[in-house]
PDB file of C-alpha atoms and ligand atoms in Angstrom:
ATOM      1  CA  MET E 400     -27.672   5.180   2.753  1.00  0.00           C
ATOM      2  CA  ASN E 401     -25.179   4.027   0.558  1.00  0.00           C
ATOM      3  CA  TRP E 402     -22.215   2.329   1.959  1.00  0.00           C
ATOM      4  CA  ALA E 403     -18.982   0.871   1.233  1.00  0.00           C
ATOM      5  CA  ALA E 404     -17.084  -1.789   2.891  1.00  0.00           C
ATOM      6  CA  LEU E 405     -13.316  -3.204   3.691  1.00  0.00           C
ATOM      7  CA  LEU E 406     -12.816  -6.994   3.431  1.00  0.00           C
ATOM      8  CA  GLY E 407      -9.842  -8.567   5.212  1.00  0.00           C
ATOM      9  CA  ASN E 408      -8.432 -10.628   8.086  1.00  0.00           C
ATOM     10  CA  PRO E 409      -7.634  -8.957  10.427  1.00  0.00           C
ATOM     11  CA  ILE E 410      -9.376  -5.700  10.189  1.00  0.00           C
ATOM     12  CA  LYS E 411      -9.377  -4.803  13.720  1.00  0.00           C
ATOM     13  CA  HIS E 412      -6.529  -1.874  13.215  1.00  0.00           C
ATOM     14  CA  THR E 413      -7.819  -0.184  10.261  1.00  0.00           C
ATOM     15  CA  LEU E 414      -7.545   3.413   9.868  1.00  0.00           C
ATOM     16  CA  SER E 415      -9.732   3.063   6.526  1.00  0.00           C
ATOM     17  CA  PRO E 416     -13.210   3.990   8.382  1.00  0.00           C
ATOM     18  CA  ILE E 417     -11.863   7.164   9.841  1.00  0.00           C
ATOM     19  CA  ILE E 418     -10.958   8.439   6.311  1.00  0.00           C
ATOM     20  CA  HIS E 419     -14.066   7.460   4.407  1.00  0.00           C
ATOM     21  CA  ARG E 420     -16.612   8.736   7.243  1.00  0.00           C
ATOM     22  CA  GLU E 421     -14.893  11.950   6.720  1.00  0.00           C
ATOM     23  CA  ALA E 422     -15.028  11.685   2.750  1.00  0.00           C
ATOM     24  CA  PHE E 423     -18.845  10.776   2.945  1.00  0.00           C
ATOM     25  CA  LYS E 424     -19.338  14.024   5.124  1.00  0.00           C
ATOM     26  CA  GLN E 425     -17.269  16.088   2.774  1.00  0.00           C
ATOM     27  CA  ALA E 426     -18.811  14.843  -0.096  1.00  0.00           C
ATOM     28  CA  GLY E 427     -22.306  15.305   1.440  1.00  0.00           C
ATOM     29  CA  ILE E 428     -23.235  11.480   0.832  1.00  0.00           C
ATOM     30  CA  ASP E 429     -25.320  10.018   3.426  1.00  0.00           C
ATOM     31  CA  GLY E 430     -22.843   6.837   3.716  1.00  0.00           C
ATOM     32  CA  ALA E 431     -21.186   4.260   5.842  1.00  0.00           C
ATOM     33  CA  TYR E 432     -18.093   2.585   5.829  1.00  0.00           C
ATOM     34  CA  ILE E 433     -17.918  -0.976   7.526  1.00  0.00           C
ATOM     35  CA  PRO E 434     -14.859  -3.398   7.993  1.00  0.00           C
ATOM     36  CA  ILE E 435     -16.150  -7.065   7.284  1.00  0.00           C
ATOM     37  CA  GLN E 436     -13.655  -9.503   8.691  1.00  0.00           C
ATOM     38  CA  VAL E 437     -14.143 -12.415   6.192  1.00  0.00           C
ATOM     39  CA  LYS E 438     -13.380 -16.285   7.288  1.00  0.00           C
ATOM     40  CA  GLU E 439     -10.386 -17.443   5.291  1.00  0.00           C
ATOM     41  CA  GLY E 440     -11.492 -19.473   2.204  1.00  0.00           C
ATOM     42  CA  TYR E 441     -14.931 -17.819   2.238  1.00  0.00           C
ATOM     43  CA  LEU E 442     -14.070 -14.741  -0.011  1.00  0.00           C
ATOM     44  CA  GLU E 443     -15.761 -15.838  -3.101  1.00  0.00           C
ATOM     45  CA  GLU E 444     -19.167 -16.512  -1.451  1.00  0.00           C
ATOM     46  CA  VAL E 445     -18.882 -13.128   0.525  1.00  0.00           C
ATOM     47  CA  MET E 446     -18.400 -11.420  -2.761  1.00  0.00           C
ATOM     48  CA  LYS E 447     -20.921 -13.058  -4.700  1.00  0.00           C
ATOM     49  CA  GLY E 448     -23.514 -11.699  -2.063  1.00  0.00           C
ATOM     50  CA  LEU E 449     -22.111  -8.263  -1.892  1.00  0.00           C
ATOM     51  CA  CYS E 450     -22.408  -8.073  -5.760  1.00  0.00           C
ATOM     52  CA  PHE E 451     -26.194  -7.826  -5.540  1.00  0.00           C
ATOM     53  CA  MET E 452     -26.450  -5.414  -2.627  1.00  0.00           C
ATOM     54  CA  GLU E 453     -28.009  -2.395  -4.658  1.00  0.00           C
ATOM     55  CA  ASN E 454     -27.020   0.462  -2.035  1.00  0.00           C
ATOM     56  CA  LEU E 455     -23.312  -0.673  -1.711  1.00  0.00           C
ATOM     57  CA  LEU E 456     -21.077   1.468  -3.866  1.00  0.00           C
ATOM     58  CA  GLY E 457     -18.193  -0.927  -3.606  1.00  0.00           C
ATOM     59  CA  PHE E 458     -15.222  -2.294  -1.258  1.00  0.00           C
ATOM     60  CA  ASN E 459     -11.657  -2.181  -0.444  1.00  0.00           C
ATOM     61  CA  ILE E 460      -9.623  -5.857   0.060  1.00  0.00           C
ATOM     62  CA  THR E 461      -6.813  -5.919   2.317  1.00  0.00           C
ATOM     63  CA  ILE E 462      -4.824  -8.720   3.736  1.00  0.00           C
ATOM     64  CA  PRO E 463      -4.811 -11.887   2.834  1.00  0.00           C
ATOM     65  CA  PHE E 464      -7.302 -11.503  -0.160  1.00  0.00           C
ATOM     66  CA  LYS E 465      -5.747  -8.802  -2.741  1.00  0.00           C
ATOM     67  CA  GLU E 466      -4.099 -11.612  -4.853  1.00  0.00           C
ATOM     68  CA  PRO E 467      -6.863 -14.162  -4.364  1.00  0.00           C
ATOM     69  CA  ALA E 468      -9.543 -11.397  -5.325  1.00  0.00           C
ATOM     70  CA  VAL E 469      -8.153 -10.975  -9.030  1.00  0.00           C
ATOM     71  CA  ARG E 470      -9.787 -13.723 -10.347  1.00  0.00           C
ATOM     72  CA  LEU E 471     -13.159 -13.160  -8.896  1.00  0.00           C
ATOM     73  CA  MET E 472     -13.453  -9.655 -10.965  1.00  0.00           C
ATOM     74  CA  ASP E 473     -16.142  -9.406 -13.762  1.00  0.00           C
ATOM     75  CA  ILE E 474     -13.674  -6.806 -15.434  1.00  0.00           C
ATOM     76  CA  SER E 475     -10.405  -5.465 -14.109  1.00  0.00           C
ATOM     77  CA  GLY E 476      -8.301  -2.400 -14.897  1.00  0.00           C
ATOM     78  CA  GLU E 477      -5.005  -2.964 -16.781  1.00  0.00           C
ATOM     79  CA  GLU E 478      -3.106  -1.871 -13.714  1.00  0.00           C
ATOM     80  CA  VAL E 479      -4.758  -5.068 -11.619  1.00  0.00           C
ATOM     81  CA  LYS E 480      -3.605  -7.406 -14.288  1.00  0.00           C
ATOM     82  CA  LEU E 481      -0.352  -6.368 -14.267  1.00  0.00           C
ATOM     83  CA  ILE E 482       0.267  -6.009 -10.627  1.00  0.00           C
ATOM     84  CA  GLY E 483      -1.722  -9.117  -9.877  1.00  0.00           C
ATOM     85  CA  ALA E 484      -3.558  -7.621  -6.923  1.00  0.00           C
ATOM     86  CA  VAL E 485      -7.024  -5.990  -6.431  1.00  0.00           C
ATOM     87  CA  ASN E 486      -7.456  -3.439  -3.458  1.00  0.00           C
ATOM     88  CA  THR E 487     -10.572  -1.299  -4.701  1.00  0.00           C
ATOM     89  CA  VAL E 488     -13.979  -2.912  -6.109  1.00  0.00           C
ATOM     90  CA  LYS E 489     -16.740  -0.767  -7.557  1.00  0.00           C
ATOM     91  CA  ARG E 490     -20.210  -2.649  -7.732  1.00  0.00           C
ATOM     92  CA  GLY E 491     -21.853  -1.775 -11.146  1.00  0.00           C
ATOM     93  CA  GLU E 492     -24.877  -3.280 -12.836  1.00  0.00           C
ATOM     94  CA  ASP E 493     -24.677  -6.549 -10.738  1.00  0.00           C
ATOM     95  CA  LYS E 494     -20.816  -6.823 -11.900  1.00  0.00           C
ATOM     96  CA  LEU E 495     -17.613  -6.458  -9.789  1.00  0.00           C
ATOM     97  CA  VAL E 496     -15.229  -4.141 -11.360  1.00  0.00           C
ATOM     98  CA  GLY E 497     -11.412  -4.273  -9.838  1.00  0.00           C
ATOM     99  CA  PHE E 498      -8.993  -1.507  -9.731  1.00  0.00           C
ATOM    100  CA  ASN E 499      -5.463  -1.072  -7.662  1.00  0.00           C
ATOM    101  CA  THR E 500      -5.196   2.291  -6.133  1.00  0.00           C
ATOM    102  CA  ASP E 501      -1.977   1.057  -3.941  1.00  0.00           C
ATOM    103  CA  TYR E 502      -0.071   2.063  -6.617  1.00  0.00           C
ATOM    104  CA  SER E 503      -1.536   5.335  -7.303  1.00  0.00           C
ATOM    105  CA  GLY E 504      -1.768   6.216  -3.791  1.00  0.00           C
ATOM    106  CA  PHE E 505       2.069   5.569  -3.452  1.00  0.00           C
ATOM    107  CA  LEU E 506       2.870   7.807  -6.321  1.00  0.00           C
ATOM    108  CA  GLN E 507       0.922  10.716  -4.751  1.00  0.00           C
ATOM    109  CA  ALA E 508       2.212  10.097  -1.191  1.00  0.00           C
ATOM    110  CA  LEU E 509       5.924   9.970  -2.708  1.00  0.00           C
ATOM    111  CA  ASP E 510       5.604  12.654  -4.761  1.00  0.00           C
ATOM    112  CA  GLU E 511       4.272  15.104  -1.857  1.00  0.00           C
ATOM    113  CA  ALA E 512       6.829  14.044   0.642  1.00  0.00           C
ATOM    114  CA  TRP E 513       9.989  13.364  -1.853  1.00  0.00           C
ATOM    115  CA  GLY E 514       8.950  15.653  -4.867  1.00  0.00           C
ATOM    116  CA  GLU E 515      12.206  14.568  -7.057  1.00  0.00           C
ATOM    117  CA  ASN E 516      11.920  13.253 -10.730  1.00  0.00           C
ATOM    118  CA  ILE E 517      11.545   9.341 -10.399  1.00  0.00           C
ATOM    119  CA  GLU E 518      12.279   8.831 -14.082  1.00  0.00           C
ATOM    120  CA  GLY E 519      15.630   7.274 -14.127  1.00  0.00           C
ATOM    121  CA  CYS E 520      15.714   6.894 -10.253  1.00  0.00           C
ATOM    122  CA  LYS E 521      17.611   3.942  -8.764  1.00  0.00           C
ATOM    123  CA  ALA E 522      15.168   2.200  -6.027  1.00  0.00           C
ATOM    124  CA  LEU E 523      15.569  -0.642  -3.502  1.00  0.00           C
ATOM    125  CA  ILE E 524      12.613  -2.341  -2.429  1.00  0.00           C
ATOM    126  CA  LEU E 525      12.485  -4.557   0.645  1.00  0.00           C
ATOM    127  CA  GLY E 526       9.728  -7.363   0.267  1.00  0.00           C
ATOM    128  CA  GLY E 527       8.136  -8.927  -2.561  1.00  0.00           C
ATOM    129  CA  GLY E 528       4.339  -9.314  -1.705  1.00  0.00           C
ATOM    130  CA  GLY E 529       0.989  -7.297  -3.067  1.00  0.00           C
ATOM    131  CA  ALA E 530       2.350  -3.878  -1.821  1.00  0.00           C
ATOM    132  CA  ALA E 531       5.745  -4.707  -3.399  1.00  0.00           C
ATOM    133  CA  ARG E 532       4.222  -5.397  -6.578  1.00  0.00           C
ATOM    134  CA  ALA E 533       2.253  -2.201  -6.512  1.00  0.00           C
ATOM    135  CA  VAL E 534       5.126  -0.153  -5.856  1.00  0.00           C
ATOM    136  CA  ILE E 535       7.343  -1.792  -8.892  1.00  0.00           C
ATOM    137  CA  TYR E 536       4.395  -0.990 -11.128  1.00  0.00           C
ATOM    138  CA  ALA E 537       4.231   2.635  -9.821  1.00  0.00           C
ATOM    139  CA  LEU E 538       8.005   3.006 -10.181  1.00  0.00           C
ATOM    140  CA  HIS E 539       7.866   1.390 -13.743  1.00  0.00           C
ATOM    141  CA  THR E 540       5.357   3.651 -15.125  1.00  0.00           C
ATOM    142  CA  ARG E 541       7.367   6.525 -13.893  1.00  0.00           C
ATOM    143  CA  GLY E 542      10.239   5.250 -15.609  1.00  0.00           C
ATOM    144  CA  ALA E 543      12.645   4.373 -12.906  1.00  0.00           C
ATOM    145  CA  LYS E 544      16.073   3.142 -14.174  1.00  0.00           C
ATOM    146  CA  GLU E 545      16.904   0.493 -11.955  1.00  0.00           C
ATOM    147  CA  ILE E 546      14.372  -1.533  -9.481  1.00  0.00           C
ATOM    148  CA  THR E 547      15.872  -3.819  -7.117  1.00  0.00           C
ATOM    149  CA  LEU E 548      14.391  -6.330  -4.745  1.00  0.00           C
ATOM    150  CA  ALA E 549      15.643  -7.826  -1.538  1.00  0.00           C
ATOM    151  CA  LEU E 550      14.049 -11.191  -0.877  1.00  0.00           C
ATOM    152  CA  ARG E 551      14.105 -13.847   1.864  1.00  0.00           C
ATOM    153  CA  SER E 552      13.233 -16.492  -0.788  1.00  0.00           C
ATOM    154  CA  GLN E 553      15.504 -16.775  -4.014  1.00  0.00           C
ATOM    155  CA  PHE E 554      12.674 -18.862  -5.393  1.00  0.00           C
ATOM    156  CA  LYS E 555       9.675 -16.239  -4.761  1.00  0.00           C
ATOM    157  CA  GLY E 556      12.128 -14.060  -6.689  1.00  0.00           C
ATOM    158  CA  GLU E 557      12.290 -16.072  -9.826  1.00  0.00           C
ATOM    159  CA  LYS E 558       8.812 -16.614  -9.779  1.00  0.00           C
ATOM    160  CA  LEU E 559       8.055 -12.785  -9.024  1.00  0.00           C
ATOM    161  CA  LYS E 560      10.340 -11.914 -11.986  1.00  0.00           C
ATOM    162  CA  GLU E 561       8.431 -14.468 -14.524  1.00  0.00           C
ATOM    163  CA  GLU E 562       5.155 -12.992 -13.398  1.00  0.00           C
ATOM    164  CA  LEU E 563       6.149  -9.275 -13.816  1.00  0.00           C
ATOM    165  CA  SER E 564       7.862 -10.066 -16.764  1.00  0.00           C
ATOM    166  CA  TRP E 565       6.933  -6.374 -18.149  1.00  0.00           C
ATOM    167  CA  ALA E 566       9.301  -4.784 -15.573  1.00  0.00           C
ATOM    168  CA  SER E 567      13.168  -5.199 -15.426  1.00  0.00           C
ATOM    169  CA  ILE E 568      13.665  -6.180 -11.808  1.00  0.00           C
ATOM    170  CA  LYS E 569      16.901  -7.461 -10.226  1.00  0.00           C
ATOM    171  CA  THR E 570      16.904  -9.488  -6.797  1.00  0.00           C
ATOM    172  CA  ILE E 571      19.268  -9.879  -4.110  1.00  0.00           C
ATOM    173  CA  PRO E 572      19.071 -11.783  -0.736  1.00  0.00           C
ATOM    174  CA  PHE E 573      17.535  -9.997   2.240  1.00  0.00           C
ATOM    175  CA  LYS E 574      20.659 -10.139   3.943  1.00  0.00           C
ATOM    176  CA  LYS E 575      22.844  -7.379   5.555  1.00  0.00           C
ATOM    177  CA  GLU E 576      25.737  -7.723   3.493  1.00  0.00           C
ATOM    178  CA  ALA E 577      23.853  -7.958   0.236  1.00  0.00           C
ATOM    179  CA  ILE E 578      21.609  -4.782   1.307  1.00  0.00           C
ATOM    180  CA  GLU E 579      24.217  -2.759   2.460  1.00  0.00           C
ATOM    181  CA  GLY E 580      26.194  -3.325  -0.877  1.00  0.00           C
ATOM    182  CA  ALA E 581      23.376  -2.438  -2.714  1.00  0.00           C
ATOM    183  CA  LEU E 582      22.281   0.929  -0.492  1.00  0.00           C
ATOM    184  CA  ALA E 583      25.155   3.264  -1.962  1.00  0.00           C
ATOM    185  CA  GLU E 584      23.861   3.429  -5.510  1.00  0.00           C
ATOM    186  CA  GLN E 585      20.115   3.950  -4.559  1.00  0.00           C
ATOM    187  CA  ASP E 586      17.961   7.032  -4.790  1.00  0.00           C
ATOM    188  CA  LEU E 587      15.180   5.518  -3.087  1.00  0.00           C
ATOM    189  CA  LEU E 588      14.658   2.865  -0.633  1.00  0.00           C
ATOM    190  CA  VAL E 589      11.182   1.517   0.407  1.00  0.00           C
ATOM    191  CA  ASN E 590      10.132  -1.028   3.068  1.00  0.00           C
ATOM    192  CA  ALA E 591       7.402  -3.165   1.440  1.00  0.00           C
ATOM    193  CA  THR E 592       7.583  -5.777   4.517  1.00  0.00           C
ATOM    194  CA  PRO E 593       5.807  -5.904   7.717  1.00  0.00           C
ATOM    195  CA  ILE E 594       8.921  -5.522   9.681  1.00  0.00           C
ATOM    196  CA  GLY E 595       8.740  -2.552  12.091  1.00  0.00           C
ATOM    197  CA  LEU E 596       4.995  -2.864  12.768  1.00  0.00           C
ATOM    198  CA  LYS E 597       6.117  -4.569  16.136  1.00  0.00           C
ATOM    199  CA  GLY E 598       9.020  -1.936  16.457  1.00  0.00           C
ATOM    200  CA  GLU E 599      11.773  -4.437  14.793  1.00  0.00           C
ATOM    201  CA  ALA E 600      14.756  -3.303  13.572  1.00  0.00           C
ATOM    202  CA  MET E 601      16.207  -3.935  10.082  1.00  0.00           C
ATOM    203  CA  PRO E 602      18.996  -6.187  10.107  1.00  0.00           C
ATOM    204  CA  PHE E 603      21.320  -3.668   8.054  1.00  0.00           C
ATOM    205  CA  SER E 604      22.168  -0.085   8.629  1.00  0.00           C
ATOM    206  CA  LEU E 605      21.604   2.770   6.579  1.00  0.00           C
ATOM    207  CA  GLU E 606      25.384   4.138   6.546  1.00  0.00           C
ATOM    208  CA  ARG E 607      25.722   3.805   2.927  1.00  0.00           C
ATOM    209  CA  LEU E 608      22.849   5.441   1.812  1.00  0.00           C
ATOM    210  CA  SER E 609      23.467   8.881   0.378  1.00  0.00           C
ATOM    211  CA  LYS E 610      21.594  11.963   2.289  1.00  0.00           C
ATOM    212  CA  ASN E 611      20.261  13.352  -1.153  1.00  0.00           C
ATOM    213  CA  ALA E 612      18.095   9.871  -1.117  1.00  0.00           C
ATOM    214  CA  PHE E 613      14.794   9.208   0.366  1.00  0.00           C
ATOM    215  CA  VAL E 614      13.378   6.324   2.640  1.00  0.00           C
ATOM    216  CA  MET E 615       9.676   5.362   2.387  1.00  0.00           C
ATOM    217  CA  ASP E 616       8.218   2.980   4.993  1.00  0.00           C
ATOM    218  CA  LEU E 617       4.980   1.445   4.013  1.00  0.00           C
ATOM    219  CA  VAL E 618       4.385   0.745   7.792  1.00  0.00           C
ATOM    220  CA  TYR E 619       2.340   3.555   9.300  1.00  0.00           C
ATOM    221  CA  ASN E 620       1.782   1.984  12.805  1.00  0.00           C
ATOM    222  CA  PRO E 621       4.018   2.839  14.874  1.00  0.00           C
ATOM    223  CA  PRO E 622       4.641   6.375  12.994  1.00  0.00           C
ATOM    224  CA  LEU E 623       8.326   5.967  13.208  1.00  0.00           C
ATOM    225  CA  THR E 624       9.338   2.621  12.795  1.00  0.00           C
ATOM    226  CA  PRO E 625      13.151   2.161  13.661  1.00  0.00           C
ATOM    227  CA  LEU E 626      14.033   2.016  10.168  1.00  0.00           C
ATOM    228  CA  LEU E 627      12.709   5.794   9.867  1.00  0.00           C
ATOM    229  CA  LYS E 628      14.051   6.725  13.281  1.00  0.00           C
ATOM    230  CA  GLU E 629      17.614   5.730  11.675  1.00  0.00           C
ATOM    231  CA  ALA E 630      17.006   7.951   8.555  1.00  0.00           C
ATOM    232  CA  LYS E 631      15.769  10.850  10.685  1.00  0.00           C
ATOM    233  CA  GLU E 632      19.169  10.570  12.666  1.00  0.00           C
ATOM    234  CA  ARG E 633      21.553  10.236   9.698  1.00  0.00           C
ATOM    235  CA  GLY E 634      19.346  13.452   8.188  1.00  0.00           C
ATOM    236  CA  ILE E 635      18.006  11.132   5.254  1.00  0.00           C
ATOM    237  CA  PRO E 636      14.597  12.569   4.104  1.00  0.00           C
ATOM    238  CA  PHE E 637      11.852   9.859   4.485  1.00  0.00           C
ATOM    239  CA  CYS E 638       8.076   9.344   5.061  1.00  0.00           C
ATOM    240  CA  ASN E 639       5.712   6.587   6.596  1.00  0.00           C
ATOM    241  CA  GLY E 640       2.871   5.065   4.658  1.00  0.00           C
ATOM    242  CA  LEU E 641       0.097   7.021   6.368  1.00  0.00           C
ATOM    243  CA  ALA E 642      -0.141   9.453   3.358  1.00  0.00           C
ATOM    244  CA  MET E 643      -0.071   6.515   0.911  1.00  0.00           C
ATOM    245  CA  LEU E 644      -3.105   5.010   2.703  1.00  0.00           C
ATOM    246  CA  LEU E 645      -5.048   8.287   2.737  1.00  0.00           C
ATOM    247  CA  TYR E 646      -4.495   8.574  -1.110  1.00  0.00           C
ATOM    248  CA  GLN E 647      -4.948   5.115  -1.828  1.00  0.00           C
ATOM    249  CA  ALA E 648      -8.504   5.711   0.148  1.00  0.00           C
ATOM    250  CA  LEU E 649      -9.322   9.041  -1.689  1.00  0.00           C
ATOM    251  CA  ASP E 650      -8.814   7.315  -5.306  1.00  0.00           C
ATOM    252  CA  SER E 651     -11.135   4.485  -4.096  1.00  0.00           C
ATOM    253  CA  PHE E 652     -13.691   6.987  -2.927  1.00  0.00           C
ATOM    254  CA  GLU E 653     -13.447   8.863  -6.404  1.00  0.00           C
ATOM    255  CA  ILE E 654     -14.136   5.369  -8.173  1.00  0.00           C
ATOM    256  CA  TRP E 655     -17.038   4.828  -5.977  1.00  0.00           C
ATOM    257  CA  THR E 656     -18.838   8.060  -5.972  1.00  0.00           C
ATOM    258  CA  GLY E 657     -17.163  10.049  -8.636  1.00  0.00           C
ATOM    259  CA  CYS E 658     -16.235  13.001  -6.066  1.00  0.00           C
ATOM    260  CA  ARG E 659     -12.720  14.010  -5.281  1.00  0.00           C
ATOM    261  CA  VAL E 660     -12.830  14.963  -1.730  1.00  0.00           C
ATOM    262  CA  GLU E 661      -9.905  17.380  -0.327  1.00  0.00           C
ATOM    263  CA  ALA E 662      -7.213  15.327   1.586  1.00  0.00           C
ATOM    264  CA  GLY E 663      -6.167  18.549   3.939  1.00  0.00           C
ATOM    265  CA  PRO E 664      -9.122  18.200   6.746  1.00  0.00           C
ATOM    266  CA  ILE E 665      -8.575  14.047   6.518  1.00  0.00           C
ATOM    267  CA  LYS E 666      -4.672  14.446   6.915  1.00  0.00           C
ATOM    268  CA  GLU E 667      -5.402  16.599  10.138  1.00  0.00           C
ATOM    269  CA  ILE E 668      -7.333  14.021  11.528  1.00  0.00           C
ATOM    270  CA  LEU E 669      -4.620  11.420  10.318  1.00  0.00           C
ATOM    271  CA  HIS E 670      -2.068  13.652  11.986  1.00  0.00           C
ATOM    272  CA  ARG E 671      -3.675  13.723  15.228  1.00  0.00           C
ATOM    273  CA  TRP E 672      -4.078   9.906  15.525  1.00  0.00           C
ATOM    274  CA  GLU E 673      -0.183   9.798  14.582  1.00  0.00           C
ATOM    275  CA  LYS E 674       0.562  12.174  17.455  1.00  0.00           C
ATOM    276  CA  GLU E 675      -1.200  10.071  19.713  1.00  0.00           C
ATOM    277  CA  ALA E 676      -0.260   6.736  18.559  1.00  0.00           C
ATOM    278  CA  THR E 677       3.641   8.140  19.246  1.00  0.00           C
ATOM    279  CA  GLU E 678       2.650   9.597  22.892  1.00  0.00           C
ATOM    280  CA  ASN E 679       1.228   6.145  23.586  1.00  0.00           C
ATOM    281  CA  ARG E 680       4.392   4.532  22.480  1.00  0.00           C
TER     282      ARG E 680
HETATM  283  P1  LIG N 950       2.614  -9.302   1.791  1.00  0.00           P
HETATM  284  O1  LIG N 950       1.833  -9.509   0.553  1.00  0.00           O
HETATM  285  O2  LIG N 950       2.349 -10.260   2.881  1.00  0.00           O
HETATM  286  O3  LIG N 950       4.148  -9.551   1.720  1.00  0.00           O
HETATM  287  C1  LIG N 950       5.168  -9.010   2.606  1.00  0.00           C
HETATM  288  C2  LIG N 950       6.549  -9.168   2.080  1.00  0.00           C
HETATM  289  O4  LIG N 950       7.560  -8.931   3.235  1.00  0.00           O
HETATM  290  C3  LIG N 950       6.918 -10.576   1.377  1.00  0.00           C
HETATM  291  O5  LIG N 950       7.725 -10.527   0.319  1.00  0.00           O
HETATM  292  C4  LIG N 950       7.498 -11.314   2.708  1.00  0.00           C
HETATM  293  O6  LIG N 950       8.189 -12.184   2.481  1.00  0.00           O
HETATM  294  C5  LIG N 950       8.221 -10.075   3.317  1.00  0.00           C
HETATM  295  N1  LIG N 950       8.530 -10.241   4.842  1.00  0.00           N
HETATM  296  C6  LIG N 950       7.869 -10.572   5.658  1.00  0.00           C
HETATM  297  N2  LIG N 950       8.500 -10.695   6.947  1.00  0.00           N
HETATM  298  C7  LIG N 950       9.809 -10.677   6.488  1.00  0.00           C
HETATM  299  C8  LIG N 950      10.995 -10.475   7.158  1.00  0.00           C
HETATM  300  N3  LIG N 950      10.948 -10.689   8.455  1.00  0.00           N
HETATM  301  N4  LIG N 950      12.236 -10.450   6.455  1.00  0.00           N
HETATM  302  C9  LIG N 950      12.337 -10.112   5.146  1.00  0.00           C
HETATM  303  N5  LIG N 950      11.060 -10.445   4.487  1.00  0.00           N
HETATM  304  C10 LIG N 950       9.918 -10.402   4.948  1.00  0.00           C
HETATM  305  O7  LIG N 950       1.922  -7.953   2.754  1.00  0.00           O
HETATM  306  P2  LIG N 950       2.053  -6.538   1.715  1.00  0.00           P
HETATM  307  O8  LIG N 950       0.188  -6.574   1.663  1.00  0.00           O
HETATM  308  O9  LIG N 950       2.797  -6.361   0.627  1.00  0.00           O
HETATM  309  O10 LIG N 950       2.122  -5.593   2.864  1.00  0.00           O
HETATM  310  C11 LIG N 950       3.546  -5.127   3.284  1.00  0.00           C
HETATM  311  C12 LIG N 950       3.609  -4.185   3.973  1.00  0.00           C
HETATM  312  O11 LIG N 950       2.986  -2.958   3.711  1.00  0.00           O
HETATM  313  C13 LIG N 950       2.516  -4.453   5.593  1.00  0.00           C
HETATM  314  O12 LIG N 950       3.355  -3.921   6.809  1.00  0.00           O
HETATM  315  C14 LIG N 950       1.529  -3.535   5.201  1.00  0.00           C
HETATM  316  O13 LIG N 950       0.661  -3.038   6.333  1.00  0.00           O
HETATM  317  C15 LIG N 950       2.129  -2.296   4.300  1.00  0.00           C
HETATM  318  N6  LIG N 950       0.993  -1.495   3.714  1.00  0.00           N
HETATM  319  C16 LIG N 950       0.821  -0.367   3.727  1.00  0.00           C
HETATM  320  C17 LIG N 950       0.165   0.236   2.637  1.00  0.00           C
HETATM  321  C18 LIG N 950      -0.418   1.816   3.209  1.00  0.00           C
HETATM  322  O14 LIG N 950      -1.362   2.205   2.480  1.00  0.00           O
HETATM  323  N7  LIG N 950       0.639   2.418   3.970  1.00  0.00           N
HETATM  324  C19 LIG N 950      -0.621  -0.351   1.721  1.00  0.00           C
HETATM  325  C20 LIG N 950      -0.273  -1.700   1.558  1.00  0.00           C
HETATM  326  C21 LIG N 950       0.528  -2.096   2.326  1.00  0.00           C
HETATM  327  P3  LIG N 950       8.116 -13.568   2.028  1.00  0.00           P
HETATM  328  O15 LIG N 950       7.185 -14.058   0.618  1.00  0.00           O
HETATM  329  O16 LIG N 950       9.320 -14.534   1.972  1.00  0.00           O
HETATM  330  O17 LIG N 950       7.061 -14.197   3.323  1.00  0.00           O
END
């Protein structure tokens, strides 16, 4: 049997095992996907051990290890170096090879739900953590015209601009007036903060955002965050982070196995989960 894993902390609510179980089934591979809760401070020790497990295909990395894992890779894709975060590791010949599929998953989800040409568009991203970095890289590679980040720490904003000097980004404070002031000009709004996970509302209104714009919330549980509920009520097209989760997983699976499995049957499973999650709220 082959296996893959997820390293993170916490990992209790992850949907990744559901996706990969189905992917193994579709690909006809006898495989398992196991979430491993790694004690903080011990990522390096755990990864060293995993490196020599011969039936391990690879693993995903999630919060809070995506950034610290970068320096533990033997080889990394160009995108990992630029984004500064790794979410997929392939185990090859006793070496760990790092990739980032959050950015490619984001693009596939956005293309599917929005379908507009990203080239020349203006985007406002809320937050500046690992997911926001992947979104910046994705939008940058597709030729977005202007990328603005709303951040609660100006100090972190300056550091981020320095680290991501390959992208041209502006920062604004994570404040009602600043965000509402910027919204009128945007084609795309992306929430890359955890706001909404516990049903919290954003501290601003979408009144100034055009109905031709698109809102993407990377949060997928709850499926309809207060941000997306407002977009829906105002007739602004939107999507949550479920499709991004699916596509980043399918890209990881392809890196590990060389098999591209069909998204359709897994989407049906996730939609059933989404329906139940909405009904249980
Ligand atoms: P992260 O590295 O912890 O970054 C979170 C960012 O949000 C930081 O910039 C943080 O600011 C900011 N933030 C947190 N609480 C805030 C608040 N109350 N007001 C303003 N800003 C706030 O997390 P991440 O890995 O980027 O993930 C962000 C979100 O995306 C999470 O909800 C995660 O579940 C989701 N995500 C989804 C997918 C998917 O496939 N759908 C993939 C990756 C991530 P500070 O730096 O000031 O703390």
